[in-house]
Short mmCIF file of C-alpha atoms in Angstrom, two decimals:
data_model
loop_
_atom_site.label_atom_id
_atom_site.label_comp_id
_atom_site.label_asym_id
_atom_site.label_seq_id
_atom_site.Cartn_x
_atom_site.Cartn_y
_atom_site.Cartn_z
CA MET K 1 26.64 20.98 -17.56
CA ASN K 2 27.32 19.38 -20.97
CA GLU K 3 24.94 18.15 -23.66
CA ALA K 4 24.86 14.61 -22.22
CA GLU K 5 23.86 15.89 -18.78
CA LEU K 6 21.23 18.17 -20.30
CA LYS K 7 19.82 15.23 -22.22
CA ALA K 8 19.67 13.21 -19.00
CA GLN K 9 17.79 16.04 -17.28
CA ARG K 10 15.33 16.21 -20.16
CA ASN K 11 14.79 12.45 -20.13
CA LYS K 12 14.21 12.53 -16.39
CA ALA K 13 11.67 15.35 -16.69
CA LEU K 14 9.88 13.60 -19.57
CA ALA K 15 9.74 10.33 -17.64
CA ASN K 16 8.29 12.16 -14.64
CA TYR K 17 5.70 13.84 -16.88
CA GLU K 18 4.66 10.50 -18.41
CA LEU K 19 4.45 8.94 -14.94
CA LYS K 20 2.23 11.76 -13.66
CA LYS K 21 -0.10 11.33 -16.64
CA MET K 22 -0.37 7.61 -15.97
CA LEU K 23 -1.05 8.14 -12.25
CA ALA K 24 -3.65 10.79 -13.06
CA ARG K 25 -5.70 8.22 -14.97
CA SER K 26 -6.16 6.26 -11.74
CA GLY K 27 -6.80 9.38 -9.68
CA ARG K 28 -3.54 9.10 -7.70
CA VAL K 29 -2.30 12.57 -8.64
CA SER K 30 -4.11 15.80 -9.46
CA ALA K 31 -4.36 17.57 -12.81
CA GLN K 32 -2.35 20.39 -11.25
CA GLU K 33 0.59 18.01 -10.59
CA VAL K 34 0.45 16.78 -14.19
CA GLU K 35 0.48 20.38 -15.42
CA GLU K 36 3.50 21.21 -13.27
CA ALA K 37 5.41 18.19 -14.59
CA ARG K 38 4.55 19.25 -18.14
CA ARG K 39 5.80 22.80 -17.56
CA ILE K 40 9.12 21.54 -16.15
CA TRP K 41 9.57 19.16 -19.07
CA GLU K 42 8.80 21.88 -21.65
CA ALA K 43 11.12 24.34 -19.92
CA LEU K 44 14.01 21.86 -20.12
CA ARG K 45 13.09 20.84 -23.67
CA ASP K 46 13.28 24.44 -24.87
CA TYR K 47 16.28 25.43 -22.75
CA LYS K 48 19.48 26.41 -24.61
CA PRO K 49 22.68 25.85 -22.58
CA THR K 50 25.34 28.53 -22.37
CA GLU K 51 28.29 28.38 -24.68
CA ALA K 52 30.48 27.60 -21.69
CA ALA K 53 28.57 24.37 -21.16
CA ARG K 54 29.11 23.13 -24.75
CA PRO K 55 32.06 20.88 -25.73
CA ILE K 56 35.21 22.90 -26.35
CA VAL K 57 36.70 22.51 -29.83
CA ALA K 58 40.26 23.66 -30.45
CA THR K 59 40.37 26.47 -33.00
CA VAL K 60 42.16 29.68 -33.80
CA PRO K 61 40.69 32.35 -31.54
CA ASP K 62 39.00 35.32 -33.16
CA PRO K 63 40.07 38.83 -32.24
CA PRO K 64 38.30 39.94 -29.06
CA ALA K 65 35.04 41.75 -29.70
CA PRO K 66 34.75 45.30 -28.40
CA LYS K 67 33.15 45.47 -24.97
CA PRO K 68 29.59 46.85 -25.20
CA PRO K 69 28.59 49.78 -23.02
CA ASP K 70 27.26 48.93 -19.55
CA SER K 71 23.68 49.62 -20.57
CA ALA K 72 23.91 46.93 -23.26
CA VAL K 73 25.49 44.16 -21.17
CA VAL K 74 23.68 40.87 -21.77
CA VAL K 75 23.28 38.63 -18.74
CA PRO K 76 24.37 35.08 -19.68
CA ALA K 77 21.97 32.21 -19.26
CA MET K 78 22.42 30.17 -16.08
CA ALA K 79 23.63 26.59 -15.83
CA VAL K 80 21.12 23.84 -16.56
CA ASP K 81 21.05 22.43 -13.02
CA GLU K 82 20.37 25.88 -11.54
CA PHE K 83 17.72 26.55 -14.19
CA THR K 84 16.00 23.25 -13.35
CA ARG K 85 16.09 23.94 -9.62
CA LEU K 86 14.60 27.42 -10.06
CA ILE K 87 11.83 26.14 -12.34
CA GLU K 88 10.91 23.47 -9.78
CA ASP K 89 11.02 25.87 -6.80
CA LEU K 90 8.95 28.53 -8.56
CA THR K 91 6.44 25.93 -9.72
CA ILE K 92 5.99 24.79 -6.11
CA GLU K 93 5.55 28.41 -5.00
CA ARG K 94 2.97 29.10 -7.70
CA HIS K 95 1.07 25.94 -6.79
CA GLU K 96 1.07 26.88 -3.07
CA ALA K 97 -0.19 30.41 -3.79
CA HIS K 98 -2.95 29.01 -6.03
CA LYS K 99 -3.92 26.50 -3.34
CA GLN K 100 -4.11 29.19 -0.66
CA MET K 101 -6.23 31.38 -2.95
CA CYS K 102 -8.64 28.51 -3.68
CA MET K 103 -8.93 27.52 -0.01
CA ARG K 104 -9.99 31.04 0.91
CA SER K 105 -12.33 31.31 -2.07
CA ASN K 106 -14.09 28.12 -0.96
CA ARG K 107 -14.56 29.58 2.52
CA LEU K 108 -16.68 32.41 1.09
CA ALA K 109 -19.63 30.03 0.80
CA ASP K 110 -19.56 29.50 4.58
CA TYR K 111 -20.54 33.11 5.30
CA PRO K 112 -24.09 34.53 5.15
CA ASP K 113 -24.78 37.05 2.41
CA ASP K 114 -25.12 39.95 4.84
CA GLN K 115 -21.75 39.38 6.58
CA ASN K 116 -18.78 41.61 5.78
CA VAL K 117 -16.03 39.41 4.30
CA LYS K 118 -13.72 42.18 3.13
CA ASP K 119 -10.73 40.76 5.05
CA LEU K 120 -11.17 37.36 3.41
CA VAL K 121 -11.58 38.90 -0.05
CA ASP K 122 -8.41 40.94 0.53
CA GLU K 123 -6.55 37.73 1.41
CA ILE K 124 -7.84 36.06 -1.77
CA GLN K 125 -6.66 39.00 -3.88
CA GLU K 126 -3.25 38.97 -2.16
CA TRP K 127 -2.69 35.27 -2.87
CA LYS K 128 -3.88 35.77 -6.44
CA ARG K 129 -1.34 38.57 -6.86
CA LYS K 130 1.44 36.35 -5.48
CA ARG K 131 0.44 33.49 -7.79
CA ASN K 132 0.50 35.76 -10.84
CA GLU K 133 3.86 37.26 -9.84
CA VAL K 134 5.45 33.81 -9.59
CA ALA K 135 3.85 32.75 -12.90
CA GLU K 136 5.39 35.81 -14.57
CA LYS K 137 8.81 34.86 -13.14
CA ILE K 138 8.46 31.34 -14.55
CA THR K 139 7.56 32.69 -18.00
CA PHE K 140 10.45 35.17 -17.93
CA LEU K 141 12.89 32.46 -16.81
CA ARG K 142 11.81 30.09 -19.57
CA ASN K 143 12.08 32.81 -22.24
CA ASN K 144 15.32 34.44 -21.08
CA GLY K 145 17.25 31.82 -19.13
CA ARG K 146 17.40 34.05 -16.06
CA LEU K 147 15.17 35.71 -13.49
CA PRO K 148 13.89 39.27 -14.02
CA GLU K 149 15.71 42.14 -12.38
CA PRO K 150 14.48 42.85 -8.83
CA MET K 151 12.07 45.72 -8.28
CA PRO K 152 13.48 49.07 -7.16
CA ALA K 153 13.68 49.20 -3.38
CA GLN K 154 11.16 52.03 -3.12
CA ALA K 155 8.53 50.20 -5.15
CA ALA K 156 9.11 46.94 -3.31
CA GLU K 157 8.69 48.55 0.08
CA ARG K 158 5.37 50.24 -0.63
CA SER K 159 2.57 48.75 1.41
CA PRO K 160 -1.19 49.34 1.34
CA GLU K 161 -1.50 48.67 5.09
CA VAL K 162 -3.93 50.83 7.04
CA PRO K 163 -2.22 53.42 9.29
CA GLU K 164 -2.53 52.96 13.05
CA SER K 165 -4.73 56.03 13.48
CA ALA K 166 -7.19 54.82 10.83
CA PHE K 167 -7.31 51.35 12.40
CA LEU K 168 -8.10 52.82 15.82
CA ALA K 169 -10.78 55.07 14.34
CA ASN K 170 -12.54 52.04 12.85
CA LEU K 171 -12.61 50.02 16.09
CA PRO K 172 -16.01 49.69 17.80
CA ALA K 173 -16.59 52.21 20.60
CA ASP K 174 -18.63 49.66 22.55
CA ARG K 175 -16.62 47.37 24.85
CA TYR K 176 -18.77 44.32 24.10
CA GLU K 177 -18.47 44.77 20.32
CA LEU K 178 -14.72 45.37 20.60
CA ASN K 179 -14.23 42.19 22.62
CA LYS K 180 -16.36 40.33 20.07
CA LEU K 181 -14.10 41.62 17.28
CA LEU K 182 -11.02 40.40 19.16
CA VAL K 183 -12.42 36.94 19.82
CA ASN K 184 -14.07 36.30 16.45
CA SER K 185 -11.70 38.04 14.04
CA LEU K 186 -8.42 39.52 15.24
CA ASN K 187 -7.23 36.66 17.46
CA PRO K 188 -8.11 33.93 14.90
CA LYS K 189 -6.27 35.86 12.17
CA LEU K 190 -3.19 36.11 14.39
CA TYR K 191 -3.39 32.39 15.14
CA ARG K 192 -3.64 31.50 11.44
CA ALA K 193 -0.69 33.74 10.62
CA LYS K 194 1.43 32.09 13.33
CA GLN K 195 0.46 28.63 12.11
CA GLY K 196 1.33 29.63 8.56
CA LEU K 197 4.77 30.82 9.70
CA LYS K 198 5.30 27.64 11.70
CA ASN K 199 4.50 25.43 8.70
CA ALA K 200 6.26 27.53 6.04
CA LYS K 201 9.11 25.74 4.28
CA LEU K 202 10.11 28.15 1.52
CA GLU K 203 11.70 31.51 2.27
CA ILE K 204 9.08 33.42 0.27
CA TRP K 205 6.31 32.10 2.53
CA LYS K 206 8.34 32.60 5.70
CA ALA K 207 8.77 36.26 4.77
CA HIS K 208 5.06 36.54 3.93
CA TYR K 209 3.89 35.06 7.21
CA GLN K 210 6.41 37.01 9.28
CA LYS K 211 4.84 40.15 7.87
CA GLU K 212 1.33 38.81 8.52
CA VAL K 213 2.17 37.90 12.13
CA ALA K 214 3.59 41.37 12.78
CA LYS K 215 0.52 43.05 11.23
CA CYS K 216 -1.98 40.85 13.08
CA GLN K 217 -0.12 41.17 16.38
CA ALA K 218 -0.14 44.95 16.07
CA ALA K 219 -3.90 44.90 15.42
CA VAL K 220 -4.53 42.68 18.46
CA ASP K 221 -2.34 44.87 20.69
CA LEU K 222 -4.12 48.04 19.58
CA ALA K 223 -7.55 46.49 20.13
CA LYS K 224 -6.57 45.25 23.60
CA SER K 225 -5.22 48.68 24.47
CA GLN K 226 -8.50 50.25 23.35
CA LEU K 227 -10.43 47.63 25.32
CA SER K 228 -8.52 48.53 28.49
CA ALA K 229 -9.24 52.21 27.90
CA LEU K 230 -12.98 51.45 27.78
CA ALA K 231 -12.94 49.59 31.10
#
């Protein structure tokens, strides 16, 4: 990607940003879409291409610099087209996480004050965490020209899920109440997770909903098993 191509990318992003602003005045796009277009434009405006992407000028080569130790290796910035694609994909992911968080937050008003909405609040916090994680990736990418290093496997695999024994201990001992829990809570959560997986387009959301389906299915199976035991 040379300077001319980078300039074309910048012009395209700027034109898209100006178009979004114009459409926003007539209410045809949201403020969120305008903000996303602005972020993409600013990321490209501030992006510095790698030396390999700059025009090559014939010159006498300098003596090779000593190779730094492994701990000091600097990861080169990525190509402009890859940078643009990542910025756009991450922006979409952040917008989706924010939308899911807001949808669940709005549902809080539908519940009476005395109803336990811990599950819904947990979902809101989870989507908020995902939104913030993606936002941090975008900031890191814009500042460093690359994505942050992945988390250590052990840290990434930690999960706050409730153990099976604790879940069983918290199930109602009354058959009627247990069936009510299945019908009003566990089955709808499983259905929503399956619908989310069915509609997911990006890999990050497919992975999220696959995990949710597995967790909800396990809860339903345990509750049904307990229900049979109470028969």
